[in-house]
Amino acid sequence: MSSRLQFEGAGVCESDLSGRPFNGDTVNVAQVSDREVGKLLDDLPSAHGSQTVRDGRAWKRRLHDPAKRARRAARVVRHIRFVYFAHVDDDSMFGDYHHELVTAEVLMDRVLTARASGMKAVHTHLHGEAEEWLFKRPPRGSFQQVTPEYIRWYGRDGARRGEPMVREELAIELMAEYGYSYSNALDIATNNSGALARMDQTWLIARAKTPIYCRPLHATEFHQLARTIEAAYHVPVGDTQVTRANMDIARRAAAVLGTVLDEYVETPFHTPALAETFQEFHGAHLLRVAHARLAGLQPMPVTGVLGWFSAKRARIYAEVQARLAAR
């Protein structure tokens, strides 16, 4: 008997990316990993006596097949669910272990639901501090002089900006104010203010407006999730079937995490078995993403200099990701 939990259309938050068509220029890479994530979560083990824990080679083989683009309306959001010890004292080591399992499940639910909605489910470079800096406006009187950080929050007339300037806007403002070149202005904006790149700030603002059950993870939460998956893998001494089931589920959780990251990331795991699983599935996923991007770009009509540079940049990006995954 398999502990399979499926929710048809439940807990899926809407995103403008979820309905964006494939046009040859932008590949919705979330669709690339739909099949492998579904296969990983479709037959999770349980602690039932009739469940035999497999060696995992079958599901690894299946996920090396090319992923097929699926209709978003028919997507099923599956969830990671661990097995809990029965009849144990919450004040014992099992209580701490169960707390780690709950944390891992909640964070993985957010990753999978955000992914299903078309959002970038994990941002591995933006930490929680960046979110605090974005939404915590410093008082005007706390600045002794006009600095890049002041310009980021306040205009020349001292009026508060509706949103803090992004890094690119701040660089242009510094160019106009002090006559810097763009490269020097961008360097000053990066190193002397808390300004974020436009895409990063847009992601954080969208994240803040997203319901908590499908809110994507920033880097701090991503590493917390990795720690809890490792904690789930190191099961306390107890029921053998629970131990084997949770070790297998933890490996699958590491594999799923590797298939939802569309840019190369060093493994966040220290346990060799989890690190190896993450690297294997992350590398295979990045190769599929690169091939999908290249396949989508080749028939694209390229007109004008800007179109040529856009296509060239996308191809170079795909090739770099493929090489990082294959090394």
XYZ file of N, CA and C in Angstrom, residues 85-234:
450
model
N 6.507 8.252 13.914
C 6.489 7.180 14.897
C 5.198 7.255 15.717
N 4.638 6.120 16.023
C 3.398 6.072 16.790
C 3.693 5.854 18.269
N 2.824 6.401 19.122
C 2.872 6.166 20.564
C 4.233 6.548 21.154
N 4.674 7.774 20.872
C 5.930 8.250 21.446
C 5.666 9.529 22.208
N 6.533 9.810 23.142
C 6.423 11.007 23.981
C 6.956 12.205 23.207
N 6.155 13.269 23.127
C 6.581 14.456 22.379
C 7.793 15.130 23.001
N 8.070 14.868 24.255
C 9.233 15.456 24.905
C 10.501 14.659 24.660
N 10.384 13.533 23.999
C 11.558 12.696 23.728
C 12.233 13.150 22.449
N 13.267 12.414 22.036
C 13.972 12.750 20.792
C 13.044 12.573 19.590
N 12.008 11.747 19.720
C 11.071 11.582 18.621
C 10.258 12.853 18.406
N 9.983 13.597 19.501
C 9.268 14.855 19.360
C 10.055 15.857 18.532
N 11.352 15.982 18.792
C 12.209 16.870 17.989
C 12.273 16.403 16.537
N 12.343 15.089 16.366
C 12.393 14.538 15.007
C 11.098 14.835 14.259
N 9.963 14.669 14.909
C 8.675 14.966 14.273
C 8.567 16.442 13.913
N 9.131 17.317 14.739
C 9.124 18.750 14.422
C 9.889 19.015 13.129
N 11.011 18.344 12.933
C 11.776 18.503 11.698
C 10.971 17.992 10.500
N 10.238 16.895 10.679
C 9.424 16.355 9.585
C 8.337 17.348 9.181
N 7.677 17.950 10.170
C 6.620 18.924 9.877
C 7.193 20.117 9.119
N 8.339 20.614 9.562
C 8.966 21.761 8.902
C 9.317 21.426 7.458
N 9.897 20.253 7.232
C 10.250 19.837 5.871
C 9.007 19.739 4.995
N 7.929 19.184 5.517
C 6.701 19.038 4.733
C 6.107 20.398 4.364
N 6.072 21.304 5.324
C 5.491 22.627 5.067
C 6.293 23.375 4.002
N 7.615 23.370 4.128
C 8.455 24.086 3.161
C 8.387 23.440 1.782
N 8.366 22.102 1.727
C 8.251 21.429 0.426
C 6.889 21.700 -0.204
N 5.821 21.773 0.601
C 4.504 22.128 0.064
C 4.556 23.493 -0.616
N 5.216 24.439 0.029
C 5.316 25.773 -0.556
C 6.094 25.755 -1.867
N 7.165 24.983 -1.910
C 7.963 24.888 -3.138
C 7.123 24.316 -4.273
N 6.453 23.210 -4.036
C 5.713 22.523 -5.091
C 4.495 23.324 -5.542
N 3.812 23.978 -4.606
C 2.625 24.744 -4.979
C 3.011 26.020 -5.716
N 4.080 26.671 -5.278
C 4.560 27.850 -6.003
C 5.018 27.468 -7.398
N 5.674 26.320 -7.503
C 6.136 25.832 -8.804
C 4.955 25.577 -9.738
N 3.907 24.947 -9.192
C 2.738 24.634 -10.012
C 2.030 25.883 -10.508
N 2.138 26.985 -9.759
C 1.485 28.225 -10.168
C 2.283 28.990 -11.208
N 3.492 28.526 -11.508
C 4.322 29.194 -12.511
C 5.326 30.162 -11.945
N 5.425 30.266 -10.620
C 6.383 31.163 -10.000
C 7.751 30.508 -9.898
N 8.782 31.322 -9.718
C 10.099 30.792 -9.392
C 10.043 30.337 -7.947
N 10.102 29.022 -7.730
C 9.786 28.454 -6.422
C 10.866 28.698 -5.384
N 12.117 28.807 -5.810
C 13.234 28.986 -4.877
C 14.194 30.009 -5.462
N 14.571 30.990 -4.664
C 15.605 31.949 -5.060
C 16.809 31.696 -4.160
N 17.837 31.092 -4.711
C 18.962 30.616 -3.907
C 19.987 31.700 -3.592
N 19.797 32.927 -4.101
C 20.769 33.995 -3.862
C 20.222 35.129 -2.994
N 18.916 35.194 -2.825
C 18.311 36.253 -2.009
C 18.016 35.696 -0.619
N 18.657 36.267 0.387
C 18.452 35.814 1.755
C 17.358 36.646 2.431
N 16.982 36.228 3.616
C 15.926 36.924 4.336
C 16.260 38.370 4.631
N 17.558 38.678 4.800
C 17.949 40.061 5.086
C 17.575 40.996 3.938
N 17.685 40.508 2.699
C 17.333 41.348 1.551
C 15.858 41.708 1.582
N 15.015 40.789 2.016
C 13.588 41.067 2.125
C 13.326 42.104 3.206
N 14.045 42.025 4.320
C 13.877 43.012 5.383
C 14.295 44.404 4.908
N 15.408 44.480 4.182
C 15.871 45.779 3.676
C 14.876 46.373 2.689
N 14.198 45.532 1.935
C 13.274 46.025 0.918
C 12.039 46.653 1.538
N 11.537 46.087 2.629
C 10.274 46.529 3.194
C 10.435 47.344 4.478
N 11.649 47.652 4.861
C 11.883 48.447 6.067
C 12.538 49.766 5.661
N 11.708 50.786 5.454
C 12.208 52.083 4.996
C 12.917 52.804 6.150
N 14.170 53.244 5.968
C 14.853 53.993 7.030
C 14.276 55.399 7.147
N 14.183 55.950 8.355
C 13.665 57.318 8.517
C 14.540 58.324 7.771
N 13.898 59.343 7.240
C 14.645 60.362 6.494
C 15.703 61.026 7.363
N 15.400 61.194 8.634
C 16.334 61.859 9.521
C 17.533 61.024 9.916
N 17.514 59.738 9.554
C 18.651 58.886 9.911
C 19.836 59.085 8.977
N 19.643 59.831 7.873
C 20.727 60.090 6.921
C 21.354 61.449 7.231
N 22.649 61.472 7.423
C 23.368 62.717 7.682
C 23.716 63.460 6.395
N 23.741 62.727 5.287
C 24.046 63.329 3.994
C 23.383 62.511 2.898
N 23.427 63.045 1.683
C 22.827 62.348 0.548
C 23.761 61.218 0.118
N 23.320 60.010 0.314
C 24.089 58.817 -0.037
C 23.302 58.005 -1.060
N 23.947 57.037 -1.716
C 23.184 56.179 -2.638
C 21.986 55.515 -1.969
N 22.123 55.140 -0.694
C 20.998 54.523 0.001
C 19.870 55.535 0.224
N 20.221 56.804 0.488
C 19.195 57.839 0.628
C 18.467 58.046 -0.701
N 19.236 58.140 -1.788
C 18.635 58.347 -3.110
C 17.732 57.177 -3.469
N 18.096 55.997 -3.002
C 17.284 54.818 -3.263
C 15.870 54.963 -2.676
N 15.756 55.602 -1.517
C 14.483 55.695 -0.813
C 13.769 57.026 -1.001
N 14.545 58.120 -1.251
C 13.954 59.456 -1.280
C 14.405 60.207 -2.523
N 13.513 61.052 -3.050
C 13.838 61.852 -4.213
C 14.683 63.059 -3.849
N 15.042 63.856 -4.849
C 15.873 65.033 -4.620
C 15.169 66.055 -3.733
N 13.831 66.085 -3.818
C 13.068 67.025 -2.997
C 12.734 66.452 -1.633
N 13.250 65.280 -1.310
C 12.994 64.651 -0.022
C 11.723 63.836 0.036
N 10.974 63.760 -1.095
C 9.720 63.011 -1.102
C 10.013 61.501 -1.064
N 9.200 60.781 -0.325
C 9.360 59.336 -0.230
C 8.969 58.674 -1.545
N 9.755 57.716 -1.975
C 9.414 56.954 -3.174
C 8.383 55.884 -2.803
N 7.493 55.579 -3.741
C 6.511 54.533 -3.496
C 7.167 53.186 -3.242
N 8.181 52.881 -4.031
C 9.009 51.691 -3.848
C 10.460 52.110 -3.964
N 11.358 51.478 -3.239
C 12.770 51.854 -3.373
C 13.277 51.586 -4.792
N 14.214 52.398 -5.224
C 14.775 52.229 -6.554
C 15.471 50.878 -6.687
N 15.335 50.282 -7.857
C 16.109 49.078 -8.133
C 17.519 49.504 -8.513
N 18.414 48.544 -8.565
C 19.825 48.845 -8.785
C 20.069 49.569 -10.108
N 19.370 49.137 -11.159
C 19.569 49.762 -12.467
C 19.085 51.211 -12.472
N 17.955 51.478 -11.833
C 17.440 52.854 -11.755
C 18.359 53.737 -10.922
N 18.867 53.206 -9.833
C 19.758 53.980 -8.979
C 21.044 54.333 -9.715
N 21.546 53.400 -10.508
C 22.759 53.684 -11.281
C 22.529 54.827 -12.261
N 21.376 54.831 -12.916
C 21.066 55.912 -13.866
C 20.925 57.240 -13.127
N 20.331 57.206 -11.935
C 20.199 58.425 -11.138
C 21.563 58.966 -10.722
N 22.481 58.070 -10.354
C 23.833 58.489 -9.974
C 24.594 59.048 -11.173
N 24.348 58.510 -12.339
C 24.982 59.042 -13.556
C 24.547 60.487 -13.796
N 23.236 60.728 -13.639
C 22.719 62.074 -13.866
C 23.180 63.048 -12.789
N 23.306 62.562 -11.547
C 23.634 63.430 -10.421
C 25.119 63.752 -10.353
N 25.973 62.747 -10.627
C 27.409 62.922 -10.407
C 28.263 62.715 -11.657
N 27.643 62.377 -12.769
C 28.394 62.232 -14.004
C 29.212 60.952 -14.100
N 28.851 59.921 -13.337
C 29.567 58.645 -13.426
C 29.252 57.958 -14.751
N 30.142 57.069 -15.144
C 29.800 56.152 -16.226
C 28.823 55.117 -15.667
N 28.125 54.415 -16.565
C 27.124 53.462 -16.075
C 27.766 52.335 -15.281
N 28.914 51.844 -15.736
C 29.562 50.739 -15.021
C 29.998 51.170 -13.623
N 30.556 52.395 -13.500
C 30.951 52.891 -12.177
C 29.727 53.152 -11.292
N 28.680 53.712 -11.895
C 27.463 53.989 -11.126
C 26.820 52.688 -10.638
N 26.825 51.661 -11.486
C 26.250 50.380 -11.090
C 27.071 49.738 -9.976
N 28.387 49.891 -10.053
C 29.257 49.355 -9.003
C 28.998 50.058 -7.673
N 28.838 51.391 -7.719
C 28.552 52.145 -6.493
C 27.193 51.752 -5.929
N 26.192 51.612 -6.799
C 24.854 51.229 -6.347
C 24.863 49.842 -5.716
N 25.710 48.955 -6.233
C 25.776 47.583 -5.717
C 26.470 47.529 -4.366
N 27.568 48.269 -4.223
C 28.407 48.150 -3.034
C 28.119 49.179 -1.947
N 27.348 50.209 -2.266
C 27.110 51.265 -1.280
C 25.629 51.492 -0.999
N 24.820 50.530 -1.315
C 23.393 50.625 -1.011
C 22.824 49.218 -0.934
N 21.608 49.133 -0.472
C 20.920 47.839 -0.422
C 20.057 47.598 -1.634
N 20.297 48.350 -2.719
C 19.469 48.223 -3.914
C 19.600 46.828 -4.511
N 18.479 46.294 -4.971
C 18.431 44.971 -5.584
C 18.289 45.103 -7.089
N 18.705 44.070 -7.789
C 18.461 44.022 -9.228
C 16.954 44.014 -9.479
N 16.551 44.500 -10.632
C 15.125 44.650 -10.919
C 14.381 43.317 -10.782
N 14.929 42.252 -11.354
C 14.256 40.955 -11.301
C 14.137 40.444 -9.868
N 15.188 40.687 -9.063
C 15.154 40.222 -7.669
C 14.105 40.981 -6.857
N 14.045 42.305 -7.036
C 13.071 43.088 -6.286
C 11.651 42.732 -6.711
N 11.445 42.529 -8.008
C 10.127 42.137 -8.496
C 9.710 40.802 -7.893
N 10.657 39.856 -7.788
C 10.356 38.541 -7.210
C 9.987 38.666 -5.734
N 10.724 39.485 -4.984
C 10.431 39.647 -3.560
C 9.078 40.306 -3.336
N 8.733 41.290 -4.152
C 7.440 41.955 -4.005
C 6.315 40.978 -4.330
N 6.484 40.198 -5.397
C 5.472 39.197 -5.737
C 5.364 38.146 -4.641
N 6.485 37.769 -4.062
C 6.492 36.789 -2.966
C 5.700 37.315 -1.765
N 5.892 38.602 -1.438
C 5.208 39.180 -0.286
C 3.693 39.215 -0.481
N 3.241 39.283 -1.727
C 1.809 39.353 -2.016
C 1.184 37.965 -2.167
N 2.009 36.934 -2.088
C 1.533 35.569 -2.309
C 1.058 34.954 -1.002
N -0.050 34.223 -1.012
C -0.495 33.538 0.218
C 0.598 32.625 0.758
N 0.623 32.457 2.067
C 1.721 31.746 2.710
C 1.816 30.302 2.250
N 0.682 29.671 1.908
C 0.737 28.251 1.556
C 1.438 27.987 0.223
N 1.577 29.015 -0.598
C 2.293 28.815 -1.866
C 3.373 29.881 -2.048
N 3.868 30.421 -0.951
C 4.906 31.447 -1.030
C 6.250 30.792 -1.321
N 6.942 31.223 -2.375
C 8.244 30.618 -2.703
C 9.281 30.895 -1.620
N 10.369 30.157 -1.675
C 11.384 30.227 -0.635
C 12.534 31.133 -1.060
N 13.015 31.969 -0.127
C 14.276 32.659 -0.368
C 15.414 31.769 0.129
N 16.637 32.237 0.000
C 17.799 31.379 0.259
C 17.842 30.884 1.701
N 17.451 31.731 2.650
C 17.473 31.313 4.047
C 16.539 30.139 4.279
N 15.331 30.218 3.724
C 14.373 29.121 3.873
C 14.795 27.892 3.077
N 15.463 28.112 1.954
C 15.959 26.995 1.153
C 16.956 26.149 1.947
N 17.887 26.803 2.629
C 18.859 26.059 3.432
C 18.197 25.443 4.667
N 17.176 26.091 5.192
C 16.428 25.482 6.286
C 15.748 24.200 5.807
N 15.172 24.232 4.613
C 14.544 23.035 4.058
C 15.564 21.919 3.883
N 16.754 22.260 3.376
C 17.795 21.235 3.200
C 18.178 20.618 4.540
N 18.272 21.443 5.582
C 18.634 20.920 6.903
C 17.559 19.973 7.439
N 16.290 20.318 7.233
C 15.225 19.465 7.750
C 15.127 18.157 6.960
N 15.415 18.191 5.657
C 15.435 16.945 4.883
C 16.553 16.039 5.380
N 17.710 16.634 5.678
C 18.797 15.833 6.240
C 18.416 15.271 7.605
N 17.727 16.079 8.417
C 17.279 15.588 9.719
C 16.292 14.439 9.553
N 15.426 14.520 8.538
C 14.474 13.437 8.284
C 15.188 12.166 7.848
N 16.292 12.328 7.139
C 17.051 11.161 6.673
C 17.708 10.433 7.835
N 18.165 11.163 8.832
C 18.843 10.562 9.982
C 17.794 10.208 11.042
